[in-house]
PDB file of C-alpha atoms in Angstrom:
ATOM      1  CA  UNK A   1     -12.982 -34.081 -48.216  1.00 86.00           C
ATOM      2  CA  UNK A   2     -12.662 -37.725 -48.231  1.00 86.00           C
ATOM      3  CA  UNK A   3     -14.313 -38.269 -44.559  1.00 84.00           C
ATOM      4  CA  UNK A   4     -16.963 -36.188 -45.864  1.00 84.00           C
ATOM      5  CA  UNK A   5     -17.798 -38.212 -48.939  1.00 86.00           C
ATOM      6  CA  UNK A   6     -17.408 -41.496 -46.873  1.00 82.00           C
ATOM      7  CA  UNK A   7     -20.552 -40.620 -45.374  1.00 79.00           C
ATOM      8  CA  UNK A   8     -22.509 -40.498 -48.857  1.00 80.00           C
ATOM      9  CA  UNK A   9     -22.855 -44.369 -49.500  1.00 76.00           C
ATOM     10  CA  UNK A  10     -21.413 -46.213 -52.487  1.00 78.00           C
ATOM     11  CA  UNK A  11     -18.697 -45.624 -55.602  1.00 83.00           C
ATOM     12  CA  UNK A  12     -16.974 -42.035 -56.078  1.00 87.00           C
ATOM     13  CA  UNK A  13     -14.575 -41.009 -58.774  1.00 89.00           C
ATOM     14  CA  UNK A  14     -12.315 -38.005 -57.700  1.00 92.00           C
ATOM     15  CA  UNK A  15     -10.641 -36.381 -60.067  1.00 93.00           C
ATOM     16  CA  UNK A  16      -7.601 -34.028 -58.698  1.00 92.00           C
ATOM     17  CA  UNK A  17      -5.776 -31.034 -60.359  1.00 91.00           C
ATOM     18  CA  UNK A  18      -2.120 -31.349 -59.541  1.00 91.00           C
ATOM     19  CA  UNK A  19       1.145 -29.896 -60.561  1.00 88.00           C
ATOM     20  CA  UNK A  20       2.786 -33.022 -58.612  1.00 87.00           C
ATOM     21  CA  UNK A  21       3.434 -34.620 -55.258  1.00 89.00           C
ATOM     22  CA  UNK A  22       7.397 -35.603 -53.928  1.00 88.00           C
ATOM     23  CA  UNK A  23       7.154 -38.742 -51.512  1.00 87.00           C
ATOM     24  CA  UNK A  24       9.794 -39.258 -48.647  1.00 86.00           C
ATOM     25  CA  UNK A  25       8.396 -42.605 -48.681  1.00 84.00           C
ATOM     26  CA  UNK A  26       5.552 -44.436 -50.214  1.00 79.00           C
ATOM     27  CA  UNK A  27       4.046 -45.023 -46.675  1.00 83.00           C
ATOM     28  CA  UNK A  28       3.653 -41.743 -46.447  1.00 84.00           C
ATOM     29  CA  UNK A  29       0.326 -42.439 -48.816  1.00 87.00           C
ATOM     30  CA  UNK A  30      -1.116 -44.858 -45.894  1.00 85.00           C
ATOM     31  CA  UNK A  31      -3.313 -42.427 -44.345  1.00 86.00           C
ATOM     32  CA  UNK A  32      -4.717 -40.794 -47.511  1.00 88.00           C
ATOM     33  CA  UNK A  33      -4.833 -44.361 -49.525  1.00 85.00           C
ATOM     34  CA  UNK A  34      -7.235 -45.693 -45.925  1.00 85.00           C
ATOM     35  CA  UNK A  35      -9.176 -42.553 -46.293  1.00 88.00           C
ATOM     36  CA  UNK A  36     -10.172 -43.223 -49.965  1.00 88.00           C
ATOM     37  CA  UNK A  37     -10.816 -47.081 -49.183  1.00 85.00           C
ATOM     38  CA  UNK A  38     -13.091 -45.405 -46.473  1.00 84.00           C
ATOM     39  CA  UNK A  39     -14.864 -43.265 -49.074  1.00 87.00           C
ATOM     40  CA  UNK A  40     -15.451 -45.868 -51.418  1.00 86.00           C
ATOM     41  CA  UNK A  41     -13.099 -43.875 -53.945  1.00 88.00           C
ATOM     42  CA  UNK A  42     -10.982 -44.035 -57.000  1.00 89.00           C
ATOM     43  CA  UNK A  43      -8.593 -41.243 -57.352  1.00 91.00           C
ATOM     44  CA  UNK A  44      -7.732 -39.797 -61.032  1.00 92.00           C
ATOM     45  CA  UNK A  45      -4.937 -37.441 -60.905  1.00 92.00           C
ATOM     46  CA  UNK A  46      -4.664 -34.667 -63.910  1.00 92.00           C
ATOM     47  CA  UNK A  47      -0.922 -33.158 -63.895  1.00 88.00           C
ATOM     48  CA  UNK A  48      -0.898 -29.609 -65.289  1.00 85.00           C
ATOM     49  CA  UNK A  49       2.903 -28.501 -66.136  1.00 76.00           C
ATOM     50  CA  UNK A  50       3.330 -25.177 -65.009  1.00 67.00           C
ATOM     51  CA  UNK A  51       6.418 -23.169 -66.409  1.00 62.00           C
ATOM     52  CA  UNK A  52       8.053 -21.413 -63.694  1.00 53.00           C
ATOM     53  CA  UNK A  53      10.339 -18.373 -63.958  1.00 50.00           C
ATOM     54  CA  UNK A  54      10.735 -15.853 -66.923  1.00 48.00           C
ATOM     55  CA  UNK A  55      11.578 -16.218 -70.258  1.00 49.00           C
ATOM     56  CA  UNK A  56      14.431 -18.730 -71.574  1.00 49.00           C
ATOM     57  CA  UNK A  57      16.683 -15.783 -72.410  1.00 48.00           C
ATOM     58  CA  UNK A  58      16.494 -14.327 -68.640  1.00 47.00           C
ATOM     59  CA  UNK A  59      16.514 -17.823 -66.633  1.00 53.00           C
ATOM     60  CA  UNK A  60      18.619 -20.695 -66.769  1.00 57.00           C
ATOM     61  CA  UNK A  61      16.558 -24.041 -66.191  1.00 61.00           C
ATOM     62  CA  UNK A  62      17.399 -26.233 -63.292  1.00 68.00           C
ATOM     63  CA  UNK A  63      19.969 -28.537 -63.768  1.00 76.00           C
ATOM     64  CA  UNK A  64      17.739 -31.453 -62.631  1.00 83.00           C
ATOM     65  CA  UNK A  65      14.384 -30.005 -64.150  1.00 82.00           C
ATOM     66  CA  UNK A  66      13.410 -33.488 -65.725  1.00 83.00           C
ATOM     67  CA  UNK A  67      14.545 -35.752 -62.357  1.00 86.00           C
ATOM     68  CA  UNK A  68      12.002 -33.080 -60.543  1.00 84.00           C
ATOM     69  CA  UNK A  69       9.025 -33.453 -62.530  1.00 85.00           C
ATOM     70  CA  UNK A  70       9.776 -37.355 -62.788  1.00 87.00           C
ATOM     71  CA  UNK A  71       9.261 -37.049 -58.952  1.00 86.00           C
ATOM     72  CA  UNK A  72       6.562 -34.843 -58.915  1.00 86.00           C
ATOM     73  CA  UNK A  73       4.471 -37.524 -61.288  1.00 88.00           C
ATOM     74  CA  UNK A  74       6.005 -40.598 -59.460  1.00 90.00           C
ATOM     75  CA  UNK A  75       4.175 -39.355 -56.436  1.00 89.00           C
ATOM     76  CA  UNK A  76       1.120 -38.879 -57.957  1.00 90.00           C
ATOM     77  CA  UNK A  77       1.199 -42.196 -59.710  1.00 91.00           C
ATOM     78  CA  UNK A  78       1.989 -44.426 -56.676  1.00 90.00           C
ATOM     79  CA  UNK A  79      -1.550 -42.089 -54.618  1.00 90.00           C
ATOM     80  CA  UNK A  80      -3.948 -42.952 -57.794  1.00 91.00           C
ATOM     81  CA  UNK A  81      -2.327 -46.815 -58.705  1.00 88.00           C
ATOM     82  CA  UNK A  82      -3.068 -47.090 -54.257  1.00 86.00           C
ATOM     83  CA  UNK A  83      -6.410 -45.817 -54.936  1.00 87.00           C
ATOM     84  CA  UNK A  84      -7.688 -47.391 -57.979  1.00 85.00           C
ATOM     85  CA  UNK A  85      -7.236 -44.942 -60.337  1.00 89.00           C
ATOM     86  CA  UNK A  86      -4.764 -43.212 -62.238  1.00 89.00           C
ATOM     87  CA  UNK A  87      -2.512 -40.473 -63.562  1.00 91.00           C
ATOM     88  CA  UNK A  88      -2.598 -38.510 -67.011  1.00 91.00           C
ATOM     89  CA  UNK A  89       0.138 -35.927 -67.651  1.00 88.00           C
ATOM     90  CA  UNK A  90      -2.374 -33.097 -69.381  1.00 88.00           C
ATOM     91  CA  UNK A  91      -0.925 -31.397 -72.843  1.00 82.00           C
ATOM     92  CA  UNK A  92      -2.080 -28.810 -75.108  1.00 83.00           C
ATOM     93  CA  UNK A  93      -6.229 -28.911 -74.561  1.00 86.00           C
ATOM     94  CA  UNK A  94      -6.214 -31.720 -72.639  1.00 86.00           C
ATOM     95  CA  UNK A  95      -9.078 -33.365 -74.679  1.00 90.00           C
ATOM     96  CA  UNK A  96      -7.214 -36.630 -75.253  1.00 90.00           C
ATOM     97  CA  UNK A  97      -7.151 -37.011 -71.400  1.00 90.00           C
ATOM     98  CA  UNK A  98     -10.515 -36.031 -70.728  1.00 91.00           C
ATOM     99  CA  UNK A  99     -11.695 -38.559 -73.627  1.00 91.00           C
ATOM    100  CA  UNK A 100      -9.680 -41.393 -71.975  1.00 89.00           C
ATOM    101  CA  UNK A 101     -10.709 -40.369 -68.104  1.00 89.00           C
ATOM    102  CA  UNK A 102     -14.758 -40.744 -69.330  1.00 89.00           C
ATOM    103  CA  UNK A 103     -13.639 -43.715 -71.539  1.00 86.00           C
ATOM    104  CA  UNK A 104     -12.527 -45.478 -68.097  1.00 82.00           C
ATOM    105  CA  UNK A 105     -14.931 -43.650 -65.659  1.00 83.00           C
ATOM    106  CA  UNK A 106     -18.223 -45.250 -67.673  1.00 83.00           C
ATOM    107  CA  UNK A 107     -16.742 -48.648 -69.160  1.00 77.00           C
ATOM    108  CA  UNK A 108     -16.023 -50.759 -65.925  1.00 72.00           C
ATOM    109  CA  UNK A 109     -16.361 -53.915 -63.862  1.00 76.00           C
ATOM    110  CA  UNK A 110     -17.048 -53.996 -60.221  1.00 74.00           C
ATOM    111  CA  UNK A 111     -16.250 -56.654 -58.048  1.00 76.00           C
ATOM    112  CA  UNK A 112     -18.045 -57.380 -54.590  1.00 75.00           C
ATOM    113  CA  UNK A 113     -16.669 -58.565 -51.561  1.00 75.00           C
ATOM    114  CA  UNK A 114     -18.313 -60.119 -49.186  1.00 79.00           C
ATOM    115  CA  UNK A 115     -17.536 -59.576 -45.719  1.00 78.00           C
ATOM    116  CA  UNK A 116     -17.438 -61.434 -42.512  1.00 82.00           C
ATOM    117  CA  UNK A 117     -18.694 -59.707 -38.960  1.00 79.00           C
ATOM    118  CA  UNK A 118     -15.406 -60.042 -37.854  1.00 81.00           C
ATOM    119  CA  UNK A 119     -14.029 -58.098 -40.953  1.00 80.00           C
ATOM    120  CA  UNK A 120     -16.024 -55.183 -39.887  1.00 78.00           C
ATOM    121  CA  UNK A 121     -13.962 -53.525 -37.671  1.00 79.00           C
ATOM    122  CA  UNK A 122     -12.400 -50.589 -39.569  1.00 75.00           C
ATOM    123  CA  UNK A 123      -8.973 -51.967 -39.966  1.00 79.00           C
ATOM    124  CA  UNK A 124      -7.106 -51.669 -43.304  1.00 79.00           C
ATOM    125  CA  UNK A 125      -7.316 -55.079 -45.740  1.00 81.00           C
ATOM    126  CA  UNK A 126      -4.862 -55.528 -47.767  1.00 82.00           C
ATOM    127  CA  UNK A 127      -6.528 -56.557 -51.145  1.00 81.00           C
ATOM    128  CA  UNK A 128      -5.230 -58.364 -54.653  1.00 84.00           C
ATOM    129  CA  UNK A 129      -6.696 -58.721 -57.449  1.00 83.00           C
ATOM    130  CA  UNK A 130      -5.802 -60.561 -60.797  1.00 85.00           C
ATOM    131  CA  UNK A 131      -6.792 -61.394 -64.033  1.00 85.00           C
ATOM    132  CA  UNK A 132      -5.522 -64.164 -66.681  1.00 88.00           C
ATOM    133  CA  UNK A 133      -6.735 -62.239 -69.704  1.00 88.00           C
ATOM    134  CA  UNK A 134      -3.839 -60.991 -71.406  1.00 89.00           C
ATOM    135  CA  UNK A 135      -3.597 -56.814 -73.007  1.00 86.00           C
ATOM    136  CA  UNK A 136      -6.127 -55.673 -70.053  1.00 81.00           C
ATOM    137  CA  UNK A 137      -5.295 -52.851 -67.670  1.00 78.00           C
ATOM    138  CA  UNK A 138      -6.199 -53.661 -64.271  1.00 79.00           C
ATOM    139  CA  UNK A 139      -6.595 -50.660 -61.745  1.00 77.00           C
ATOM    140  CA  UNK A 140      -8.081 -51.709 -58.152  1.00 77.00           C
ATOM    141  CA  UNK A 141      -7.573 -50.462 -54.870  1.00 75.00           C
ATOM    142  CA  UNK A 142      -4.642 -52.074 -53.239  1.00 75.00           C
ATOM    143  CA  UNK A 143      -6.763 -51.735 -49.650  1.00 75.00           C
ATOM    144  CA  UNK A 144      -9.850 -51.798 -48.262  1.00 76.00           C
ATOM    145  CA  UNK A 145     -11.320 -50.944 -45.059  1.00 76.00           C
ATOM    146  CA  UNK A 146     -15.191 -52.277 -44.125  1.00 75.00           C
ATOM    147  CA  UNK A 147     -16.295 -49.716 -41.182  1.00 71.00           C
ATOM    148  CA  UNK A 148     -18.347 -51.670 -38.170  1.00 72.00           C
ATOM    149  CA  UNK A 149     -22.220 -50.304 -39.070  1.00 71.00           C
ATOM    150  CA  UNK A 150     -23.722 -47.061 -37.418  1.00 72.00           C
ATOM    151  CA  UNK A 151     -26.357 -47.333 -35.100  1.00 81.00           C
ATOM    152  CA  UNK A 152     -28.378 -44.669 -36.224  1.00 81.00           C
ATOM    153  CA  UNK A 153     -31.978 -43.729 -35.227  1.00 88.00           C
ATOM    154  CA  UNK A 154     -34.455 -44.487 -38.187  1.00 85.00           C
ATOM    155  CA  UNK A 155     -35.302 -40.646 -38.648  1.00 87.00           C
ATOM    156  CA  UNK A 156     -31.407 -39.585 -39.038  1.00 86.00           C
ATOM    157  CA  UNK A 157     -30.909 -42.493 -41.359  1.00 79.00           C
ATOM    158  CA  UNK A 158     -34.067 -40.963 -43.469  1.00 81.00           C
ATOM    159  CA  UNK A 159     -32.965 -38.020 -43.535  1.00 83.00           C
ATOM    160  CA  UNK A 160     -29.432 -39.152 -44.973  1.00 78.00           C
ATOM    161  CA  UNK A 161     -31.130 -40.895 -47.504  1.00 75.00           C
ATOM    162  CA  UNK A 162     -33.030 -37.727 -48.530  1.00 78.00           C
ATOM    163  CA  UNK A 163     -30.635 -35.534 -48.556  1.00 77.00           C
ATOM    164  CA  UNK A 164     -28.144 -38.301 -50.812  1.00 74.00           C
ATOM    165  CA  UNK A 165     -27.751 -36.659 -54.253  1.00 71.00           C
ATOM    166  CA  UNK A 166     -27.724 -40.596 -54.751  1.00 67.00           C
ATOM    167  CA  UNK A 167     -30.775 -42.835 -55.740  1.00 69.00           C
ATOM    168  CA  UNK A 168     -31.234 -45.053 -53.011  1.00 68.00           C
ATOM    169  CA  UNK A 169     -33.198 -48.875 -54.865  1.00 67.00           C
ATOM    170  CA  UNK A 170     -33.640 -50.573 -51.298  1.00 67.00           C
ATOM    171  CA  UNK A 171     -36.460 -47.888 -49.901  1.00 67.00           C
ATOM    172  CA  UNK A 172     -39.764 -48.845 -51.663  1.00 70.00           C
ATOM    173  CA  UNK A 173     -41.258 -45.433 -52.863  1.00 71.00           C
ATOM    174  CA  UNK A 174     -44.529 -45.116 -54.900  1.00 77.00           C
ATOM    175  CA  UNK A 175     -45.647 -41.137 -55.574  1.00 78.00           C
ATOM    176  CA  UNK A 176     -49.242 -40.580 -57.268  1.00 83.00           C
ATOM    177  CA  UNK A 177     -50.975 -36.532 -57.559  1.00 81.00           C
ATOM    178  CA  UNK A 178     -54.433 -35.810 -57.186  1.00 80.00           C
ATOM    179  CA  UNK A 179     -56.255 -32.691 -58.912  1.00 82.00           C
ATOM    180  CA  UNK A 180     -58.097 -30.878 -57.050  1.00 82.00           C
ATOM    181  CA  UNK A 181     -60.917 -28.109 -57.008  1.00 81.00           C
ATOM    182  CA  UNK A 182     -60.122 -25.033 -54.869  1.00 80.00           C
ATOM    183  CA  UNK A 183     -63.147 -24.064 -53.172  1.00 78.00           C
ATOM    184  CA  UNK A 184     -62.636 -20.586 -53.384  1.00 83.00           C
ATOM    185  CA  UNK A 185     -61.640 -20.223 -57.033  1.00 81.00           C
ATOM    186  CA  UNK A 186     -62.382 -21.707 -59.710  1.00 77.00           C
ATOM    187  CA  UNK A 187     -58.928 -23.344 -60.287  1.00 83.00           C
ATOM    188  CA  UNK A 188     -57.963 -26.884 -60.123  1.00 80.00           C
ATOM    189  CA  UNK A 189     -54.661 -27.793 -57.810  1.00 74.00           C
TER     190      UNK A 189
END
């Protein structure tokens, strides 16, 4: 999914439905973390606690129940803090999460970077960003990867461009209709 999305241009928020992810390691994120830089997306993770087993009275919870889940959401904190977003334990409804996610999702700063030739090259940057204002959450990427540019033929490009559920400001467009008489009715096109 996120190779396909890096080849829509610009920002994407992707929001994922998870019951949790265990990490060996946290460079076992690396590949999905360069993917998302790729993609030019933030990940939000939404953890959904599912009750396994039967009843109380006919299953005995696992010893280590609250270390598991801890894991579960560990691993899905470190993927959305790698990829600039973050991760909301849902409860009851859910509508206190969904009120915060489109709190962050619309009230934002971007920053630009401006890259060198040389930086073009599709390695993995490492990136940091900081801020001296104090009782602000800061959530950014903690990589970025600038692919070299595609030589692409004028009409493919076009046809991305048109088919990009995305408004695209750099192609000048100007659209005008004409009526029209149909010479075989009397109806006006």
């Amino acid at each position: 999914m996120l190779t396909r999305l890096a080849l829509i241009d610009g920002p994407k928020s992707v929001i994922v439905l998870s019951e949790g992810l265990v990490l060996e390691q946290v460079s076992d994120l690396d590949n999905a973390v360069r993917l998302t830089a790729m993609a030019q997306a933030s990940l939000n993770m939404l953890v959904i606690d599912v009750q396994r087993g039967g009843t109380a009275s006919d299953s005995a919870a696992s010893p280590t129940e609250n270390q598991d889940k801890e894991l579960q959401m560990e691993g899905l904190r470190e993927l959305a803090a790698a990829a600039g977003g973050s991760a909301y334990h849902i409860l009851g409804d859910g509508e206190a999460v969904f009120s915060r996610l489109l709190s962050e999702l619309s009230e934002h700063y971007v920053i630009g970077v401006e890259a060198a030739p040389r930086d073009r090259e599709g390695q993995t940057h490492r990136i940091d960003v900081e801020v001296r204002r104090r009782g602000v959450t800061l959530r950014s990427r903690r990589a970025l990867v600038l692919s070299p540019p595609r030589d692409v033929p004028h009409d493919v490009r076009l046809s991305e461009v048109l088919m990009s559920p995305f408004g695209v400001p750099e192609v000048p467009l100007r659209v005008t209709s004409f009526a029209m008489r149909d010479g075989q009715s009397a109806k006006v096109k």
